[in-house]
Short mmCIF file of C-alpha atoms (C1' of nucleotides) in Angstrom, two decimals:
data_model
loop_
_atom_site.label_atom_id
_atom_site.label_comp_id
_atom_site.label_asym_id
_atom_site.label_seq_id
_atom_site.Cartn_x
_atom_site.Cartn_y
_atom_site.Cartn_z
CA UNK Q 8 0.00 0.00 0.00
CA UNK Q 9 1.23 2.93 -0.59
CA UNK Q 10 0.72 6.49 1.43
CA UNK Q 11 0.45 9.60 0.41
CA UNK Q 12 0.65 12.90 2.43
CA UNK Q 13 -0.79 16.16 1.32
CA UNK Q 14 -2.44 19.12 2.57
CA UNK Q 15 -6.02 17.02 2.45
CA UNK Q 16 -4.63 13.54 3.84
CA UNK Q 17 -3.34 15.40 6.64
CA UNK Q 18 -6.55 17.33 7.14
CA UNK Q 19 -8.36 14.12 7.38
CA UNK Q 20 -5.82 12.59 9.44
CA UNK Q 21 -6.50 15.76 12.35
CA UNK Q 22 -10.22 15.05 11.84
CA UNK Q 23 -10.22 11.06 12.34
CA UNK Q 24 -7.66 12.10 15.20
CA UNK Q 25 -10.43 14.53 16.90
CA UNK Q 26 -12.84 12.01 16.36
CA UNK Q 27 -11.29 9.20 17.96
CA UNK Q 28 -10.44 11.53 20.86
CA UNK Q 29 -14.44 12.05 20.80
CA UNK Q 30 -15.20 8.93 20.77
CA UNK Q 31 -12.77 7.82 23.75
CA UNK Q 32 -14.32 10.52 25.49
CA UNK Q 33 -17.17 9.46 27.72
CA UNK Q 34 -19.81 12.31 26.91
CA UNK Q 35 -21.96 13.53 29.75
CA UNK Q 36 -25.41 13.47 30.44
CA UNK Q 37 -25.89 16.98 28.88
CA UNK Q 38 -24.39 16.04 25.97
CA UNK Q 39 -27.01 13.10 25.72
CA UNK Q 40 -29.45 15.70 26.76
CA UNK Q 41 -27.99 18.53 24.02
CA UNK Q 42 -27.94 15.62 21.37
CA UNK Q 43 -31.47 14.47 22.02
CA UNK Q 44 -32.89 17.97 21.66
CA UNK Q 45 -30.77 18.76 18.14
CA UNK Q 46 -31.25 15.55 16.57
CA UNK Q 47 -34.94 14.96 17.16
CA UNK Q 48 -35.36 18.61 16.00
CA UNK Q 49 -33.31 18.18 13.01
CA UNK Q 50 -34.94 15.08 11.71
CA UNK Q 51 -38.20 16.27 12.43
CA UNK Q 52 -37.40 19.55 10.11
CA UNK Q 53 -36.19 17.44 7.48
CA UNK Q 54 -39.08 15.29 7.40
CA UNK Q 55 -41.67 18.54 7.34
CA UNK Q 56 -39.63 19.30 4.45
CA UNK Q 57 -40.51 16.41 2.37
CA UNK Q 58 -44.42 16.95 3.54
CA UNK Q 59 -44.69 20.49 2.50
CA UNK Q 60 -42.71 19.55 -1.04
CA UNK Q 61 -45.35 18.05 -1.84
CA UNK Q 62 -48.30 20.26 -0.71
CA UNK Q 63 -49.41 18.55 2.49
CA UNK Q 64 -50.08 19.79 5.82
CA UNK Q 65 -48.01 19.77 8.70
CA UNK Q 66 -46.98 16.68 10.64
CA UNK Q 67 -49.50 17.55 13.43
CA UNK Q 68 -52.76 17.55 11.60
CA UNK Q 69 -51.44 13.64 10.14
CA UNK Q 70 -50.74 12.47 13.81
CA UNK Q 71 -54.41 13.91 14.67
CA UNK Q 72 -56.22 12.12 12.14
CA UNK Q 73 -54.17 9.25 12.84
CA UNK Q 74 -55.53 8.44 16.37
CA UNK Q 75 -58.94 9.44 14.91
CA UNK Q 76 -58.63 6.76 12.43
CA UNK Q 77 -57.25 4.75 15.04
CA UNK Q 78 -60.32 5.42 17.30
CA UNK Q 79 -63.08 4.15 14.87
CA UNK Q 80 -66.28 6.10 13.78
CA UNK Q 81 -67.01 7.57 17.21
CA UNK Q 82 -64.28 9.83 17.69
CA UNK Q 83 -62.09 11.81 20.39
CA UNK Q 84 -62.67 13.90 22.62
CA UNK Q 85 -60.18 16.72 22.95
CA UNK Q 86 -59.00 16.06 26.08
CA UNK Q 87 -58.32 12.53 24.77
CA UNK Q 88 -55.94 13.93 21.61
CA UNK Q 89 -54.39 16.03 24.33
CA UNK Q 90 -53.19 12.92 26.51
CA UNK Q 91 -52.25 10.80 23.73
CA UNK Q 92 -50.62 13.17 21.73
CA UNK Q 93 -48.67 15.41 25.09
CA UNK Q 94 -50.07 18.60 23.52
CA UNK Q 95 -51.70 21.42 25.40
CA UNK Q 96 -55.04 22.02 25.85
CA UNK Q 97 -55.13 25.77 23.73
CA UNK Q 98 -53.48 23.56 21.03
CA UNK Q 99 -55.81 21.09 20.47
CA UNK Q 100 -58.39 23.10 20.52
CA UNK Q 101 -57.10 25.28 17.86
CA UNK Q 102 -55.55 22.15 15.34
CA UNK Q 103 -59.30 21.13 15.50
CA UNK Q 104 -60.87 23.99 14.53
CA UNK Q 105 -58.29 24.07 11.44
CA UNK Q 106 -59.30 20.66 10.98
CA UNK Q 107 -62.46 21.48 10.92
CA UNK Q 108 -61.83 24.67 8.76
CA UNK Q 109 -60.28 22.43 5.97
CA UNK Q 110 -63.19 19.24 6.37
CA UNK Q 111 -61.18 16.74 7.68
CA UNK Q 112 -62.65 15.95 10.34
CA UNK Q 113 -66.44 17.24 12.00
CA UNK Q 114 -66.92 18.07 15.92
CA UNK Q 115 -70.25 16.78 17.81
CA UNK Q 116 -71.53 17.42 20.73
CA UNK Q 117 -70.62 14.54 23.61
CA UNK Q 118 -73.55 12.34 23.83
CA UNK Q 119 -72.49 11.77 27.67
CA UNK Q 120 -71.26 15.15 28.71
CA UNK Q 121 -73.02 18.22 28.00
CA UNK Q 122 -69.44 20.30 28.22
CA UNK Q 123 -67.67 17.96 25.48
CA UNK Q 124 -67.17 17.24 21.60
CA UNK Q 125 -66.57 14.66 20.00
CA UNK Q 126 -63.92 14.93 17.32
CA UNK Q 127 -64.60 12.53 14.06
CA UNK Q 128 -62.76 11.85 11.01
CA UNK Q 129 -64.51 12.59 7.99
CA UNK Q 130 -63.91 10.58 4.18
CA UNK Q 131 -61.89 13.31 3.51
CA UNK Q 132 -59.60 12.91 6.43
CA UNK Q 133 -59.23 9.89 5.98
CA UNK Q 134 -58.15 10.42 2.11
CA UNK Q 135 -55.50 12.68 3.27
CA UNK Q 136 -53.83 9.99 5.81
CA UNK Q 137 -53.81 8.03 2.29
CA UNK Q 138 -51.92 10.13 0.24
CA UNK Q 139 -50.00 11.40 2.87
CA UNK Q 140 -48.75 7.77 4.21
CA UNK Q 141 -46.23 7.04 0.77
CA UNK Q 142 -44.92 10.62 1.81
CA UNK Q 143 -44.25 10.41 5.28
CA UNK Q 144 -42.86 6.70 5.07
CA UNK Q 145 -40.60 7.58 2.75
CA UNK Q 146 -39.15 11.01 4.59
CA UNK Q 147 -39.11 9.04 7.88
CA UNK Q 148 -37.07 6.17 5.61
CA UNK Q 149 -34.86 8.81 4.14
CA UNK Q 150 -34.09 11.08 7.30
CA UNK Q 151 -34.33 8.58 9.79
CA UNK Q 152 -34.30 4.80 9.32
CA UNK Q 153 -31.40 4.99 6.85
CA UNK Q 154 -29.08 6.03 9.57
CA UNK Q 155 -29.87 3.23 11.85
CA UNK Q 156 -30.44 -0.66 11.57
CA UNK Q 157 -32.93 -2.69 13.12
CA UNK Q 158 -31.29 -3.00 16.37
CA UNK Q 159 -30.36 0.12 17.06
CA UNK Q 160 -33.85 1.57 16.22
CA UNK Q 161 -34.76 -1.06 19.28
CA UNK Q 162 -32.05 0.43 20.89
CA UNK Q 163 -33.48 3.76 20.56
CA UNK Q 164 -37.04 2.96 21.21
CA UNK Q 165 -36.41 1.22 24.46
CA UNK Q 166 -34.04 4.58 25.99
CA UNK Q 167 -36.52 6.94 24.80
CA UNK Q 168 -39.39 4.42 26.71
CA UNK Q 169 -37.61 5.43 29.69
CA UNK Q 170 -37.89 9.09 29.21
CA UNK Q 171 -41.36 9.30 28.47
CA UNK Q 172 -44.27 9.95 31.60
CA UNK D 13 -43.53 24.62 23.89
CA UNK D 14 -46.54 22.49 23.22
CA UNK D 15 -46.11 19.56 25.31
CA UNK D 16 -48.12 19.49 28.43
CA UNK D 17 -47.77 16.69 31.40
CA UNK D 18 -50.10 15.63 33.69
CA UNK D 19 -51.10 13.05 35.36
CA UNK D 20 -53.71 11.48 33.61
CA UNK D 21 -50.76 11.62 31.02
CA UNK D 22 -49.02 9.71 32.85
CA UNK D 23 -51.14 7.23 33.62
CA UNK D 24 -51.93 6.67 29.50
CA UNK D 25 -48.44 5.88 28.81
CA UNK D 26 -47.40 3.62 31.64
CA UNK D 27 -50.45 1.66 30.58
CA UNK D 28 -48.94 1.89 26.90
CA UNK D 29 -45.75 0.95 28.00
CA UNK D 30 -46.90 -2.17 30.08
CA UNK D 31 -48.87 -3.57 27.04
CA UNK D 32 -45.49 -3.06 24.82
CA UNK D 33 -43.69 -5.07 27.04
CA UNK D 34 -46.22 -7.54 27.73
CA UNK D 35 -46.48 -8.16 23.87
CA UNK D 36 -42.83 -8.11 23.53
CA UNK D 37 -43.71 -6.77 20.22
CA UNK D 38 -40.38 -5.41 18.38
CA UNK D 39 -41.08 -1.80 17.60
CA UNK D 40 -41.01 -1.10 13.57
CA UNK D 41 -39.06 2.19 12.94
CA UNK D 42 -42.08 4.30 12.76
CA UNK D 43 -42.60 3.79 16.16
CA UNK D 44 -38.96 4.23 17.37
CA UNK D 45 -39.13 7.71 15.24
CA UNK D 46 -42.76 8.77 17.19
CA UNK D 47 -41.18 8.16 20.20
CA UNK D 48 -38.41 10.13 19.47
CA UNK D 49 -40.05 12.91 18.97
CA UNK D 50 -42.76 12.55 21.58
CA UNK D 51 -39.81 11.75 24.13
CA UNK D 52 -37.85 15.10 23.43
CA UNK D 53 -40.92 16.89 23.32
CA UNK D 54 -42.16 16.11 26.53
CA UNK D 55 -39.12 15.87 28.40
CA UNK D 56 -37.93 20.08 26.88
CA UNK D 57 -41.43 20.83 28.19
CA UNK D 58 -40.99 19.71 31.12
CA UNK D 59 -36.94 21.63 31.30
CA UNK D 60 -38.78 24.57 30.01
CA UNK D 61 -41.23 24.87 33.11
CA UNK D 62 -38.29 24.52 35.29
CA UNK D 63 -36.82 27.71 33.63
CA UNK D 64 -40.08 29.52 33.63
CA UNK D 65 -40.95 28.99 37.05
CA UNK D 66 -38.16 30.56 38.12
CA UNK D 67 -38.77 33.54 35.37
CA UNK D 68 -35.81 32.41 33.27
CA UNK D 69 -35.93 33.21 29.80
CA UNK D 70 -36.66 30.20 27.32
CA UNK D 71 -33.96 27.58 26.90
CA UNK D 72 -33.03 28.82 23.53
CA UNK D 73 -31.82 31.87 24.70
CA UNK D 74 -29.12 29.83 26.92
CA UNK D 75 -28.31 28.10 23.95
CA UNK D 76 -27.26 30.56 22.17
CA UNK D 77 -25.22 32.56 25.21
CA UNK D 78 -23.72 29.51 25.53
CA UNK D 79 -22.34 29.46 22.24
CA UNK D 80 -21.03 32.74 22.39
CA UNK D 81 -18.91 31.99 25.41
CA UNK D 82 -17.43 29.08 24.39
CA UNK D 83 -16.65 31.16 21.20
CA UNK D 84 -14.77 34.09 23.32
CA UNK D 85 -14.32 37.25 23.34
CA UNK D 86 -14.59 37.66 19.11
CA UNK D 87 -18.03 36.60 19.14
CA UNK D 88 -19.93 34.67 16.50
CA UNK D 89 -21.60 35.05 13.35
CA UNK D 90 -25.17 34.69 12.64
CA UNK D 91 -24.37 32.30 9.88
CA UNK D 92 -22.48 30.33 12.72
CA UNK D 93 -24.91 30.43 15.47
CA UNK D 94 -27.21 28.95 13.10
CA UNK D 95 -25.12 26.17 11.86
CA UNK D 96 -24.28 25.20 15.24
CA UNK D 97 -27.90 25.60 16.43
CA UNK D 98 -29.59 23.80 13.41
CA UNK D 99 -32.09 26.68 13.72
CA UNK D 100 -33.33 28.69 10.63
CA UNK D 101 -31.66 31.56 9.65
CA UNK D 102 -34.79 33.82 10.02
CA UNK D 103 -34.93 31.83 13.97
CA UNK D 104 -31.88 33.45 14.30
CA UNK D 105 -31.72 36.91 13.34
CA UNK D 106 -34.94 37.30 15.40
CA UNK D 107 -33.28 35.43 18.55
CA UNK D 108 -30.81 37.69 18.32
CA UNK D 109 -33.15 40.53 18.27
CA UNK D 110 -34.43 39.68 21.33
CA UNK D 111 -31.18 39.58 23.23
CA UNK D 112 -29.85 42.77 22.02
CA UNK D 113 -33.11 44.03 23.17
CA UNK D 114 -32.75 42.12 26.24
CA UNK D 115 -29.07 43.61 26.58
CA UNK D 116 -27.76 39.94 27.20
CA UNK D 117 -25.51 40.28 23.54
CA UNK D 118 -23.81 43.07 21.32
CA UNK D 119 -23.96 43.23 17.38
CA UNK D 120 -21.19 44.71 15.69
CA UNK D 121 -19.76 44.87 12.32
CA UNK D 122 -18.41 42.17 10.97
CA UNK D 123 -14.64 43.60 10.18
CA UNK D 124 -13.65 41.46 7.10
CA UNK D 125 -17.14 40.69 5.69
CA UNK D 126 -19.37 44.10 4.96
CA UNK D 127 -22.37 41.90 4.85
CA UNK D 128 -22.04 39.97 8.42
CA UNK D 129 -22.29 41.19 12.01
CA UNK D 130 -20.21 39.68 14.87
CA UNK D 131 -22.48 38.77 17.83
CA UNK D 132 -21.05 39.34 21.39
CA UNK D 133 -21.65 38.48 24.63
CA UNK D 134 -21.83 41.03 27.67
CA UNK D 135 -21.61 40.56 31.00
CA UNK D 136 -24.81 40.76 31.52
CA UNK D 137 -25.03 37.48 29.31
CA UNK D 138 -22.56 35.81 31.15
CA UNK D 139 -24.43 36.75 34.71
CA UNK D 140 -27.48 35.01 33.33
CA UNK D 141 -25.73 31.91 32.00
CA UNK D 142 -24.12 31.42 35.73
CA UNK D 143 -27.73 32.52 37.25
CA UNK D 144 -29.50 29.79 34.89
CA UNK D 145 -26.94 27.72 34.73
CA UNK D 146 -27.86 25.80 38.25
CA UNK D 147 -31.70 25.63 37.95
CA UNK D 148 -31.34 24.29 34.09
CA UNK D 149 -28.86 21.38 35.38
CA UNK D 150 -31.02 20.01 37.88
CA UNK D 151 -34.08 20.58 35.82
CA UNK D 152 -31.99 18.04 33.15
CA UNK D 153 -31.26 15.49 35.85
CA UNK D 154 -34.48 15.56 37.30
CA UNK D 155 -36.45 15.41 33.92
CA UNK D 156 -34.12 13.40 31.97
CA UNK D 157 -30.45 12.31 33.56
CA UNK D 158 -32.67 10.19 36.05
CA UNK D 159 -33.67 8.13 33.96
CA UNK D 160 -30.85 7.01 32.22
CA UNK D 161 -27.87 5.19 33.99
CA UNK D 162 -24.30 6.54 32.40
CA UNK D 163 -24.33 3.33 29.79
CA UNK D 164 -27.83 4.11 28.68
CA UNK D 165 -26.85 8.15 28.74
CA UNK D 166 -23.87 7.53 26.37
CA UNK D 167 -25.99 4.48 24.40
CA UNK D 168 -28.05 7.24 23.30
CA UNK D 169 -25.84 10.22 22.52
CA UNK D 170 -23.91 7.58 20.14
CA UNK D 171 -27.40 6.52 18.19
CA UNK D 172 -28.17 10.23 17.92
CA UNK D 173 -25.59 11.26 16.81
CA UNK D 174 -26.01 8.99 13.52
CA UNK D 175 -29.01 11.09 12.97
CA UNK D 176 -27.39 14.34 12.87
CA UNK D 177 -26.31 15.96 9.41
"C1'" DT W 18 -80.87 21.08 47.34
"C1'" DT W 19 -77.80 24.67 47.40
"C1'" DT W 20 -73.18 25.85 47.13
"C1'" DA W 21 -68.37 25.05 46.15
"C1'" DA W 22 -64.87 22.98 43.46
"C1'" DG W 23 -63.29 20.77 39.37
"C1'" DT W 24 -63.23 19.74 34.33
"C1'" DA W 25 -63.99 20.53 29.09
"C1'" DG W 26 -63.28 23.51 25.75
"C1'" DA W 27 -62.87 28.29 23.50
"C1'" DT W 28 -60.67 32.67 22.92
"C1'" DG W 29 -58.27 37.57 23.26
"C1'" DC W 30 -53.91 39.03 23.22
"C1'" DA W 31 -48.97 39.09 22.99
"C1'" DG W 32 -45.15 36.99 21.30
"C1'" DA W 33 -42.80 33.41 18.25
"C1'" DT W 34 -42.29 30.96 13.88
"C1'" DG W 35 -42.45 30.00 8.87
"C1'" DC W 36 -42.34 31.72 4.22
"C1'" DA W 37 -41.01 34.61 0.79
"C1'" DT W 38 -38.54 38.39 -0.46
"C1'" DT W 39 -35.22 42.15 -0.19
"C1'" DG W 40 -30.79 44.62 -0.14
"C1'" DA W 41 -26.14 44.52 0.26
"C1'" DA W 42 -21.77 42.48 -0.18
"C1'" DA W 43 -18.76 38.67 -1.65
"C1'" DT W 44 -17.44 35.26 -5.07
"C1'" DA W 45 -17.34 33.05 -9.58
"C1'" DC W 46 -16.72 33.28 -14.18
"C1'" DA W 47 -16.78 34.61 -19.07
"C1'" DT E 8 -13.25 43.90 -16.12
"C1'" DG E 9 -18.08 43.51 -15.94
"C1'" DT E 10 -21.89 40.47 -15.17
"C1'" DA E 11 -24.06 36.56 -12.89
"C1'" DT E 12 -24.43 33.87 -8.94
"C1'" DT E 13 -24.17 33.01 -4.16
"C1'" DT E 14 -24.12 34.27 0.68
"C1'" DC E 15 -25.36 37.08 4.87
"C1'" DA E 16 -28.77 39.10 7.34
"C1'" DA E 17 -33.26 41.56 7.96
"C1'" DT E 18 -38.22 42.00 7.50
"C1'" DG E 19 -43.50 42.13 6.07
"C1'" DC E 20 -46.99 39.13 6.48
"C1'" DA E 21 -49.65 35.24 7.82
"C1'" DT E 22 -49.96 31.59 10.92
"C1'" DC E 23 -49.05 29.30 15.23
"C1'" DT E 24 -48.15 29.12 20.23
"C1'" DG E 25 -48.34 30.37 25.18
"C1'" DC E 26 -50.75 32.42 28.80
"C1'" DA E 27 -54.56 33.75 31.21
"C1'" DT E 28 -59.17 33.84 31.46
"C1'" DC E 29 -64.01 32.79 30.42
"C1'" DT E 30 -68.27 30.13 29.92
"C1'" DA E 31 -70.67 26.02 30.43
"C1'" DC E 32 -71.23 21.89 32.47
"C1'" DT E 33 -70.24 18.13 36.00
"C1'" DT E 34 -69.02 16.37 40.46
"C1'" DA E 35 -68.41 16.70 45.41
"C1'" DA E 36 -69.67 18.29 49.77
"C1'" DA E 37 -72.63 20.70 53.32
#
DNA sequence: TTTAAGTAGATGCAGATGCATTGAAATACA
DNA sequence: TGTATTTCAATGCATCTGCATCTACTTAAA
């Protein structure tokens, strides 16, 4: 084999250098905590990317009619999206009404509780989770998946179980 | 932020959690990515109500100070901040805006680049980095560091970092 | 039953973010 | 050199978020 040194090997050689140093370098928690917030943010960005390239909505209104979908014909209440979804209250109450605005999804009164609405998804709703599914499975492939195998997706899921509520 | 915690909350995902483990179902990479992002939602909420409660500004704000020491005395760019950051560019002229306003950082010229500014921090920056500094630590090793034993702290900051840019 | 306390949801307002665009300066390039 | 392209930063505008509060209804308590 045969080595050759030049401004650009050399400049490699410092950066593989610096990395190793990283890597021997046990990082501490608020590194992990630094890392969780950039990277989540920066994948999530990415993936709102591919969504609005092609015209859709934001992630938000997908994740609503999602759990709508996944609640059958009679709905949410608000307070339920809220708890599943860790939003707050004011926001929930306002991604409905655009919901609403744009005829995803239609709000009834609770059958059970005179204060309450229920929150339904309508055909179209439930068209838009269609054609936004190839989308999003793709970004999340792209931005996400492709950087991590099986296990270490696991791996991931199971830390991030500990963090949640 | 938009992620709200309660107790009812609470109670929703242990249940969640239990049934995951009961089925010892193996998470596709959809889920590991929703949980990433519902993880480091929740748990920056719950940092950010730390900060507020004790009427520190948000934890973006830090961020940024932060950068700007560990850059010295020269300062940083916008351009720089951003890169660093991952935040928009527009994210951080504004931010900036506010702590000039806030009289936590300067804005000069930029001397070799008639376009640029140099961003700066003043002592009154550095007083509120040392101020925050304590309440935003424990707030990270109550909300987060707790839950994560060194191994699982440094697990995590190396699968992250495969997702960054 | 009457009153008090709690819960569901909406909303006014201030502040933050996203998008598109602008102006100015640097760089590329013919 | 002169023109085109790219980069840095700011900003007008619309939308979204956070906070506090409000109304309406339910539940608890006397």
């Amino acid at each position: 084999m045969k080595y050759k040194i030049d401004a650009d090997a050399l400049k490699f050689y410092a950066l593989t250098m610096t990395e190793n140093l990283k890597d021997r370098h046990s990082p501490d928690v608020m590194e992990s905590w630094a890392r969780l917030q950039r990277a989540s943010g920066a994948v999530l960005s990415r993936v709102e990317v591919h969504l609005k390239a092609e015209g859709f909505p934001p992630l938000g209104w997908y994740d609503v009619l999602l759990e709508l979908r996944r609640a059958g014909g009679v709905g949410l209440r608000p307070v339920d999206i809220e708890k599943r979804m860790l939003l707050a209250q004011y926001n929930v109450s306002r991604l409905i009404e655009r919901l609403v605005a744009a005829s995803y999804v239609d709000k009834r009164r609770a059958p059970d509780d005179g204060r309450g609405v229920m929150v339904c998804l309508r055909p179209e709703g439930e068209a838009l989770l269609e054609k936004m599914w190839p989308v999003y499975r793709e970004a999340v492939e792209v931005e996400f998946a492709a950087h991590l195998d099986e296990e270490e997706a696991e791996t991931l899921w199971k830390l991030l179980g500990k963090l949640l509520p």
